[in-house]
């Protein structure tokens, strides 16, 4: 493919992937909605008071976000099944942009719509006396309830893109047992990151605790800027790996 990017060809590629690859994610969506229903039944059966469903919705949303690349593009680098993907009449850049569009925008929006609609229907049933979801809630994916005081909307947008990019990278790197290998590598990387964080805390305890507690505006601004820069650089690195993998993969 000589041309780097052609808008008409890219549109045809997106249309093809929506028809052939996106249904894989659609088949998984009843599972995510089913988790909301199971939680509704559990709360109703045991008569448990839940202050907010936001944490549950966040967990389901991010679970779907992590799994989407494996589900939609799990076969793209398979030695046998991936040949069809390799023969698609599109450039590497077009395939990369289409994959990014599907994993970072389309599947998250579909998941959000699915679990929100499910929650709204259960709310209506609860108002009719079947269930306890009597409070109407609209989950906002740009707020994460565990870190609501630490992360703003822009940071959460970077978190969403980072999570999707993380899975896209591992899906591109591994051919078999992708999820298992991803979990193992993630454990190793998390251990390293925790060790680095521990060292930074030992070297600059005042700044770290001041930023976390909000007592030191300068330290808070420094760690905020550092976190933003780290997120952007991480996303760029992970997406670069995905691009190179699409370009270099051998069947």
PDB file of C-alpha atoms in Angstrom:
ATOM      1  CA  UNK A   1       0.000   0.000   0.000  1.00  0.00           C
ATOM      2  CA  UNK A   2       1.836   3.037  -1.292  1.00  0.00           C
ATOM      3  CA  UNK A   3      -0.492   5.799  -0.137  1.00  0.00           C
ATOM      4  CA  UNK A   4      -0.169   6.748   3.525  1.00  0.00           C
ATOM      5  CA  UNK A   5      -3.714   7.992   4.027  1.00  0.00           C
ATOM      6  CA  UNK A   6      -6.796   8.245   1.840  1.00  0.00           C
ATOM      7  CA  UNK A   7     -10.017   9.476   3.404  1.00  0.00           C
ATOM      8  CA  UNK A   8     -12.254   7.441   1.086  1.00  0.00           C
ATOM      9  CA  UNK A   9     -10.306   4.252   1.694  1.00  0.00           C
ATOM     10  CA  UNK A  10     -10.244   4.945   5.434  1.00  0.00           C
ATOM     11  CA  UNK A  11     -14.028   5.375   5.464  1.00  0.00           C
ATOM     12  CA  UNK A  12     -14.439   2.035   3.700  1.00  0.00           C
ATOM     13  CA  UNK A  13     -12.110   0.398   6.239  1.00  0.00           C
ATOM     14  CA  UNK A  14     -14.075   1.808   9.184  1.00  0.00           C
ATOM     15  CA  UNK A  15     -17.324   0.644   7.594  1.00  0.00           C
ATOM     16  CA  UNK A  16     -15.880  -2.829   7.041  1.00  0.00           C
ATOM     17  CA  UNK A  17     -14.631  -3.119  10.614  1.00  0.00           C
ATOM     18  CA  UNK A  18     -17.952  -1.871  12.000  1.00  0.00           C
ATOM     19  CA  UNK A  19     -19.710  -4.627  10.078  1.00  0.00           C
ATOM     20  CA  UNK A  20     -17.237  -7.448  10.721  1.00  0.00           C
ATOM     21  CA  UNK A  21     -15.298  -6.669  13.909  1.00  0.00           C
ATOM     22  CA  UNK A  22     -17.607  -4.503  16.014  1.00  0.00           C
ATOM     23  CA  UNK A  23     -20.277  -7.248  16.365  1.00  0.00           C
ATOM     24  CA  UNK A  24     -17.752  -9.105  18.541  1.00  0.00           C
ATOM     25  CA  UNK A  25     -18.020  -6.323  21.106  1.00  0.00           C
ATOM     26  CA  UNK A  26     -21.799  -6.163  20.694  1.00  0.00           C
ATOM     27  CA  UNK A  27     -21.988  -9.854  21.635  1.00  0.00           C
ATOM     28  CA  UNK A  28     -20.122  -9.075  24.866  1.00  0.00           C
ATOM     29  CA  UNK A  29     -22.336  -6.141  25.841  1.00  0.00           C
ATOM     30  CA  UNK A  30     -25.146  -8.303  27.318  1.00  0.00           C
ATOM     31  CA  UNK A  31     -22.545  -9.555  29.811  1.00  0.00           C
ATOM     32  CA  UNK A  32     -21.827  -6.006  30.992  1.00  0.00           C
ATOM     33  CA  UNK A  33     -25.531  -5.188  31.215  1.00  0.00           C
ATOM     34  CA  UNK A  34     -26.051  -8.517  32.969  1.00  0.00           C
ATOM     35  CA  UNK A  35     -23.624  -7.466  35.700  1.00  0.00           C
ATOM     36  CA  UNK A  36     -25.816  -4.432  36.389  1.00  0.00           C
ATOM     37  CA  UNK A  37     -28.888  -6.677  36.516  1.00  0.00           C
ATOM     38  CA  UNK A  38     -27.161  -9.117  38.886  1.00  0.00           C
ATOM     39  CA  UNK A  39     -26.244  -6.266  41.196  1.00  0.00           C
ATOM     40  CA  UNK A  40     -29.845  -5.010  41.069  1.00  0.00           C
ATOM     41  CA  UNK A  41     -31.156  -8.476  41.968  1.00  0.00           C
ATOM     42  CA  UNK A  42     -28.572  -8.892  44.733  1.00  0.00           C
ATOM     43  CA  UNK A  43     -29.411  -5.547  46.358  1.00  0.00           C
ATOM     44  CA  UNK A  44     -33.143  -6.169  46.010  1.00  0.00           C
ATOM     45  CA  UNK A  45     -33.032  -9.744  47.339  1.00  0.00           C
ATOM     46  CA  UNK A  46     -30.853  -8.961  50.360  1.00  0.00           C
ATOM     47  CA  UNK A  47     -32.460  -5.552  50.942  1.00  0.00           C
ATOM     48  CA  UNK A  48     -29.117  -3.727  51.027  1.00  0.00           C
ATOM     49  CA  UNK A  49     -28.894   0.049  50.957  1.00  0.00           C
ATOM     50  CA  UNK A  50     -26.362   1.250  48.380  1.00  0.00           C
ATOM     51  CA  UNK A  51     -25.504   4.979  48.528  1.00  0.00           C
ATOM     52  CA  UNK A  52     -24.394   5.117  44.888  1.00  0.00           C
ATOM     53  CA  UNK A  53     -24.131   2.834  41.890  1.00  0.00           C
ATOM     54  CA  UNK A  54     -21.345   4.936  40.421  1.00  0.00           C
ATOM     55  CA  UNK A  55     -18.529   2.665  41.562  1.00  0.00           C
ATOM     56  CA  UNK A  56     -20.217  -0.399  40.060  1.00  0.00           C
ATOM     57  CA  UNK A  57     -20.795   1.388  36.752  1.00  0.00           C
ATOM     58  CA  UNK A  58     -17.180   2.588  36.734  1.00  0.00           C
ATOM     59  CA  UNK A  59     -15.874  -0.939  37.307  1.00  0.00           C
ATOM     60  CA  UNK A  60     -18.007  -2.345  34.481  1.00  0.00           C
ATOM     61  CA  UNK A  61     -17.081   0.516  32.143  1.00  0.00           C
ATOM     62  CA  UNK A  62     -13.355   0.086  32.705  1.00  0.00           C
ATOM     63  CA  UNK A  63     -13.632  -3.703  32.473  1.00  0.00           C
ATOM     64  CA  UNK A  64     -15.225  -3.332  29.038  1.00  0.00           C
ATOM     65  CA  UNK A  65     -12.629  -0.729  28.101  1.00  0.00           C
ATOM     66  CA  UNK A  66      -9.808  -3.140  28.946  1.00  0.00           C
ATOM     67  CA  UNK A  67     -11.355  -6.134  27.185  1.00  0.00           C
ATOM     68  CA  UNK A  68     -12.520  -4.391  23.994  1.00  0.00           C
ATOM     69  CA  UNK A  69      -9.180  -4.555  22.090  1.00  0.00           C
ATOM     70  CA  UNK A  70      -8.828  -8.281  22.849  1.00  0.00           C
ATOM     71  CA  UNK A  71     -12.401  -8.980  21.760  1.00  0.00           C
ATOM     72  CA  UNK A  72     -12.556  -6.802  18.655  1.00  0.00           C
ATOM     73  CA  UNK A  73      -8.997  -7.229  17.350  1.00  0.00           C
ATOM     74  CA  UNK A  74      -7.919 -10.427  19.052  1.00  0.00           C
ATOM     75  CA  UNK A  75      -7.158 -12.185  15.753  1.00  0.00           C
ATOM     76  CA  UNK A  76      -5.428  -9.390  13.871  1.00  0.00           C
ATOM     77  CA  UNK A  77      -1.921 -10.795  14.544  1.00  0.00           C
ATOM     78  CA  UNK A  78      -2.925 -14.468  14.585  1.00  0.00           C
ATOM     79  CA  UNK A  79      -0.718 -16.492  12.239  1.00  0.00           C
ATOM     80  CA  UNK A  80      -3.727 -18.018  10.463  1.00  0.00           C
ATOM     81  CA  UNK A  81      -6.771 -15.816  11.083  1.00  0.00           C
ATOM     82  CA  UNK A  82      -4.798 -12.579  10.893  1.00  0.00           C
ATOM     83  CA  UNK A  83      -4.028 -13.000   7.189  1.00  0.00           C
ATOM     84  CA  UNK A  84      -7.457 -11.611   6.290  1.00  0.00           C
ATOM     85  CA  UNK A  85      -6.693  -8.465   8.305  1.00  0.00           C
ATOM     86  CA  UNK A  86      -3.279  -8.130   6.675  1.00  0.00           C
ATOM     87  CA  UNK A  87      -4.859  -8.286   3.204  1.00  0.00           C
ATOM     88  CA  UNK A  88      -7.322  -5.476   3.823  1.00  0.00           C
ATOM     89  CA  UNK A  89      -6.817  -2.765   1.167  1.00  0.00           C
ATOM     90  CA  UNK A  90      -5.671  -0.072   3.602  1.00  0.00           C
ATOM     91  CA  UNK A  91      -2.403   1.474   4.683  1.00  0.00           C
ATOM     92  CA  UNK A  92      -0.817   0.865   8.082  1.00  0.00           C
ATOM     93  CA  UNK A  93      -1.799   4.357   9.218  1.00  0.00           C
ATOM     94  CA  UNK A  94      -5.414   3.792   8.209  1.00  0.00           C
ATOM     95  CA  UNK A  95      -5.555   0.481  10.061  1.00  0.00           C
ATOM     96  CA  UNK A  96      -3.974   2.059  13.119  1.00  0.00           C
ATOM     97  CA  UNK A  97      -6.383   5.021  13.134  1.00  0.00           C
ATOM     98  CA  UNK A  98      -9.365   2.721  12.646  1.00  0.00           C
ATOM     99  CA  UNK A  99      -8.240   0.513  15.540  1.00  0.00           C
ATOM    100  CA  UNK A 100      -7.728   3.585  17.729  1.00  0.00           C
ATOM    101  CA  UNK A 101     -11.180   4.875  16.792  1.00  0.00           C
ATOM    102  CA  UNK A 102     -12.836   1.563  17.617  1.00  0.00           C
ATOM    103  CA  UNK A 103     -11.042   0.941  20.920  1.00  0.00           C
ATOM    104  CA  UNK A 104     -10.912   4.477  22.334  1.00  0.00           C
ATOM    105  CA  UNK A 105     -14.159   6.022  21.064  1.00  0.00           C
ATOM    106  CA  UNK A 106     -16.683   3.612  19.543  1.00  0.00           C
ATOM    107  CA  UNK A 107     -16.628   0.666  21.982  1.00  0.00           C
ATOM    108  CA  UNK A 108     -16.492   2.885  25.118  1.00  0.00           C
ATOM    109  CA  UNK A 109     -19.482   4.884  23.858  1.00  0.00           C
ATOM    110  CA  UNK A 110     -21.415   1.707  23.075  1.00  0.00           C
ATOM    111  CA  UNK A 111     -20.598   0.257  26.491  1.00  0.00           C
ATOM    112  CA  UNK A 112     -21.601   3.470  28.230  1.00  0.00           C
ATOM    113  CA  UNK A 113     -24.893   3.584  26.336  1.00  0.00           C
ATOM    114  CA  UNK A 114     -25.603  -0.072  27.114  1.00  0.00           C
ATOM    115  CA  UNK A 115     -24.994  -0.003  30.869  1.00  0.00           C
ATOM    116  CA  UNK A 116     -26.690   3.406  31.238  1.00  0.00           C
ATOM    117  CA  UNK A 117     -29.785   2.197  29.389  1.00  0.00           C
ATOM    118  CA  UNK A 118     -29.854  -0.955  31.526  1.00  0.00           C
ATOM    119  CA  UNK A 119     -29.607   1.102  34.701  1.00  0.00           C
ATOM    120  CA  UNK A 120     -32.375   3.428  33.494  1.00  0.00           C
ATOM    121  CA  UNK A 121     -34.699   0.489  32.761  1.00  0.00           C
ATOM    122  CA  UNK A 122     -34.018  -1.000  36.195  1.00  0.00           C
ATOM    123  CA  UNK A 123     -34.739   2.408  37.696  1.00  0.00           C
ATOM    124  CA  UNK A 124     -38.147   2.435  35.994  1.00  0.00           C
ATOM    125  CA  UNK A 125     -38.849  -1.070  37.283  1.00  0.00           C
ATOM    126  CA  UNK A 126     -37.856   0.063  40.776  1.00  0.00           C
ATOM    127  CA  UNK A 127     -40.256   2.991  40.579  1.00  0.00           C
ATOM    128  CA  UNK A 128     -42.954   0.458  39.717  1.00  0.00           C
ATOM    129  CA  UNK A 129     -42.115  -1.433  42.908  1.00  0.00           C
ATOM    130  CA  UNK A 130     -39.787  -4.074  41.473  1.00  0.00           C
ATOM    131  CA  UNK A 131     -36.315  -3.397  42.862  1.00  0.00           C
ATOM    132  CA  UNK A 132     -34.563  -0.728  44.902  1.00  0.00           C
ATOM    133  CA  UNK A 133     -32.940   1.447  42.210  1.00  0.00           C
ATOM    134  CA  UNK A 134     -35.356   4.237  43.041  1.00  0.00           C
ATOM    135  CA  UNK A 135     -32.751   7.003  42.749  1.00  0.00           C
ATOM    136  CA  UNK A 136     -32.041   8.025  39.165  1.00  0.00           C
ATOM    137  CA  UNK A 137     -28.298   8.201  38.517  1.00  0.00           C
ATOM    138  CA  UNK A 138     -26.359   8.979  35.367  1.00  0.00           C
ATOM    139  CA  UNK A 139     -22.860   7.565  35.533  1.00  0.00           C
ATOM    140  CA  UNK A 140     -20.206  10.062  34.463  1.00  0.00           C
ATOM    141  CA  UNK A 141     -17.133   8.223  33.102  1.00  0.00           C
ATOM    142  CA  UNK A 142     -14.998  11.332  33.667  1.00  0.00           C
ATOM    143  CA  UNK A 143     -15.263  10.953  37.436  1.00  0.00           C
ATOM    144  CA  UNK A 144     -13.799   7.928  39.165  1.00  0.00           C
ATOM    145  CA  UNK A 145     -15.378   7.571  42.568  1.00  0.00           C
ATOM    146  CA  UNK A 146     -12.306   6.224  44.340  1.00  0.00           C
ATOM    147  CA  UNK A 147     -10.151   9.172  43.276  1.00  0.00           C
ATOM    148  CA  UNK A 148     -12.842  11.823  42.876  1.00  0.00           C
ATOM    149  CA  UNK A 149     -10.813  14.408  44.804  1.00  0.00           C
ATOM    150  CA  UNK A 150      -7.551  13.647  43.011  1.00  0.00           C
ATOM    151  CA  UNK A 151      -8.551  13.418  39.367  1.00  0.00           C
ATOM    152  CA  UNK A 152     -10.291  16.043  37.267  1.00  0.00           C
ATOM    153  CA  UNK A 153     -12.118  15.556  33.972  1.00  0.00           C
ATOM    154  CA  UNK A 154      -9.056  16.006  31.765  1.00  0.00           C
ATOM    155  CA  UNK A 155      -7.034  13.558  33.809  1.00  0.00           C
ATOM    156  CA  UNK A 156      -9.860  11.036  33.618  1.00  0.00           C
ATOM    157  CA  UNK A 157      -9.922  11.432  29.847  1.00  0.00           C
ATOM    158  CA  UNK A 158      -6.223  10.566  29.824  1.00  0.00           C
ATOM    159  CA  UNK A 159      -6.910   7.610  32.133  1.00  0.00           C
ATOM    160  CA  UNK A 160      -9.572   6.286  29.749  1.00  0.00           C
ATOM    161  CA  UNK A 161      -7.268   6.631  26.736  1.00  0.00           C
ATOM    162  CA  UNK A 162      -4.387   5.110  28.737  1.00  0.00           C
ATOM    163  CA  UNK A 163      -6.408   2.052  29.749  1.00  0.00           C
ATOM    164  CA  UNK A 164      -7.529   1.449  26.168  1.00  0.00           C
ATOM    165  CA  UNK A 165      -3.977   2.011  24.875  1.00  0.00           C
ATOM    166  CA  UNK A 166      -2.593  -0.373  27.487  1.00  0.00           C
ATOM    167  CA  UNK A 167      -4.822  -3.203  26.270  1.00  0.00           C
ATOM    168  CA  UNK A 168      -4.229  -2.302  22.625  1.00  0.00           C
ATOM    169  CA  UNK A 169      -0.480  -2.571  23.183  1.00  0.00           C
ATOM    170  CA  UNK A 170      -0.627  -5.976  24.877  1.00  0.00           C
ATOM    171  CA  UNK A 171      -3.107  -7.249  22.299  1.00  0.00           C
ATOM    172  CA  UNK A 172      -0.678  -6.208  19.569  1.00  0.00           C
ATOM    173  CA  UNK A 173       2.391  -7.671  21.267  1.00  0.00           C
ATOM    174  CA  UNK A 174       1.054 -11.119  22.156  1.00  0.00           C
ATOM    175  CA  UNK A 175      -0.325 -13.735  19.783  1.00  0.00           C
ATOM    176  CA  UNK A 176      -1.615 -16.385  22.208  1.00  0.00           C
ATOM    177  CA  UNK A 177      -2.969 -16.340  25.774  1.00  0.00           C
ATOM    178  CA  UNK A 178      -3.107 -12.563  25.448  1.00  0.00           C
ATOM    179  CA  UNK A 179      -5.100 -11.735  28.561  1.00  0.00           C
ATOM    180  CA  UNK A 180      -3.106 -14.095  30.798  1.00  0.00           C
ATOM    181  CA  UNK A 181       0.212 -12.733  29.555  1.00  0.00           C
ATOM    182  CA  UNK A 182      -1.079  -9.163  29.889  1.00  0.00           C
ATOM    183  CA  UNK A 183      -2.021  -9.747  33.518  1.00  0.00           C
ATOM    184  CA  UNK A 184       1.380 -11.225  34.323  1.00  0.00           C
ATOM    185  CA  UNK A 185       3.260  -8.361  32.664  1.00  0.00           C
ATOM    186  CA  UNK A 186       0.946  -5.869  34.357  1.00  0.00           C
ATOM    187  CA  UNK A 187       1.786  -7.358  37.755  1.00  0.00           C
ATOM    188  CA  UNK A 188       5.497  -6.947  37.032  1.00  0.00           C
ATOM    189  CA  UNK A 189       5.082  -3.366  35.786  1.00  0.00           C
ATOM    190  CA  UNK A 190       2.860  -2.445  38.742  1.00  0.00           C
ATOM    191  CA  UNK A 191       5.450  -3.807  41.159  1.00  0.00           C
ATOM    192  CA  UNK A 192       8.147  -1.721  39.497  1.00  0.00           C
ATOM    193  CA  UNK A 193       5.958   1.400  39.553  1.00  0.00           C
ATOM    194  CA  UNK A 194       5.144   0.908  43.233  1.00  0.00           C
ATOM    195  CA  UNK A 195       8.837   0.529  44.005  1.00  0.00           C
ATOM    196  CA  UNK A 196       9.631   3.745  42.106  1.00  0.00           C
ATOM    197  CA  UNK A 197       6.808   5.560  43.906  1.00  0.00           C
ATOM    198  CA  UNK A 198       8.151   4.309  47.229  1.00  0.00           C
ATOM    199  CA  UNK A 199      11.632   5.631  46.394  1.00  0.00           C
ATOM    200  CA  UNK A 200      10.210   9.033  45.375  1.00  0.00           C
ATOM    201  CA  UNK A 201       8.242   9.177  48.619  1.00  0.00           C
ATOM    202  CA  UNK A 202      11.395   8.450  50.617  1.00  0.00           C
ATOM    203  CA  UNK A 203      13.373  11.093  48.750  1.00  0.00           C
ATOM    204  CA  UNK A 204      10.680  13.796  48.832  1.00  0.00           C
ATOM    205  CA  UNK A 205       8.198  12.860  51.591  1.00  0.00           C
ATOM    206  CA  UNK A 206       7.124  16.427  52.296  1.00  0.00           C
ATOM    207  CA  UNK A 207       6.231  17.207  48.701  1.00  0.00           C
ATOM    208  CA  UNK A 208       4.400  13.913  48.163  1.00  0.00           C
ATOM    209  CA  UNK A 209       2.237  14.087  51.275  1.00  0.00           C
ATOM    210  CA  UNK A 210       1.713  17.815  50.795  1.00  0.00           C
ATOM    211  CA  UNK A 211       0.403  17.205  47.277  1.00  0.00           C
ATOM    212  CA  UNK A 212      -1.846  14.328  48.394  1.00  0.00           C
ATOM    213  CA  UNK A 213      -3.298  16.293  51.304  1.00  0.00           C
ATOM    214  CA  UNK A 214      -3.582  19.524  49.323  1.00  0.00           C
ATOM    215  CA  UNK A 215      -1.480  21.424  51.867  1.00  0.00           C
ATOM    216  CA  UNK A 216       1.293  22.392  49.439  1.00  0.00           C
ATOM    217  CA  UNK A 217      -0.040  24.077  46.265  1.00  0.00           C
ATOM    218  CA  UNK A 218       3.378  24.132  44.588  1.00  0.00           C
ATOM    219  CA  UNK A 219       3.973  20.420  45.129  1.00  0.00           C
ATOM    220  CA  UNK A 220       0.419  19.671  44.091  1.00  0.00           C
ATOM    221  CA  UNK A 221       0.911  21.638  40.849  1.00  0.00           C
ATOM    222  CA  UNK A 222       4.226  19.869  40.224  1.00  0.00           C
ATOM    223  CA  UNK A 223       2.805  16.375  40.643  1.00  0.00           C
ATOM    224  CA  UNK A 224      -0.278  17.321  38.603  1.00  0.00           C
ATOM    225  CA  UNK A 225       1.909  18.496  35.703  1.00  0.00           C
ATOM    226  CA  UNK A 226       4.196  15.481  36.063  1.00  0.00           C
ATOM    227  CA  UNK A 227       1.199  13.142  36.010  1.00  0.00           C
ATOM    228  CA  UNK A 228      -0.220  14.789  32.884  1.00  0.00           C
ATOM    229  CA  UNK A 229       3.136  14.621  31.084  1.00  0.00           C
ATOM    230  CA  UNK A 230       3.665  11.003  32.123  1.00  0.00           C
ATOM    231  CA  UNK A 231       0.182  10.037  30.888  1.00  0.00           C
ATOM    232  CA  UNK A 232       0.627  11.733  27.517  1.00  0.00           C
ATOM    233  CA  UNK A 233       4.088  10.229  26.981  1.00  0.00           C
ATOM    234  CA  UNK A 234       2.834   6.783  28.029  1.00  0.00           C
ATOM    235  CA  UNK A 235      -0.084   6.976  25.609  1.00  0.00           C
ATOM    236  CA  UNK A 236       2.246   8.081  22.800  1.00  0.00           C
ATOM    237  CA  UNK A 237       4.649   5.218  23.537  1.00  0.00           C
ATOM    238  CA  UNK A 238       1.932   2.569  23.724  1.00  0.00           C
ATOM    239  CA  UNK A 239       0.273   3.761  20.512  1.00  0.00           C
ATOM    240  CA  UNK A 240       3.650   3.857  18.772  1.00  0.00           C
ATOM    241  CA  UNK A 241       4.150   0.204  19.735  1.00  0.00           C
ATOM    242  CA  UNK A 242       0.698  -0.654  18.337  1.00  0.00           C
ATOM    243  CA  UNK A 243       1.495   1.158  15.080  1.00  0.00           C
ATOM    244  CA  UNK A 244       4.850  -0.574  14.696  1.00  0.00           C
ATOM    245  CA  UNK A 245       3.304  -3.925  15.506  1.00  0.00           C
ATOM    246  CA  UNK A 246       0.670  -3.488  12.793  1.00  0.00           C
ATOM    247  CA  UNK A 247       3.430  -2.511  10.395  1.00  0.00           C
ATOM    248  CA  UNK A 248       5.931  -5.227  11.297  1.00  0.00           C
ATOM    249  CA  UNK A 249       3.731  -8.212  12.177  1.00  0.00           C
ATOM    250  CA  UNK A 250       4.657 -11.369  10.303  1.00  0.00           C
ATOM    251  CA  UNK A 251       2.208 -14.123   9.494  1.00  0.00           C
TER     252      UNK A 251
END
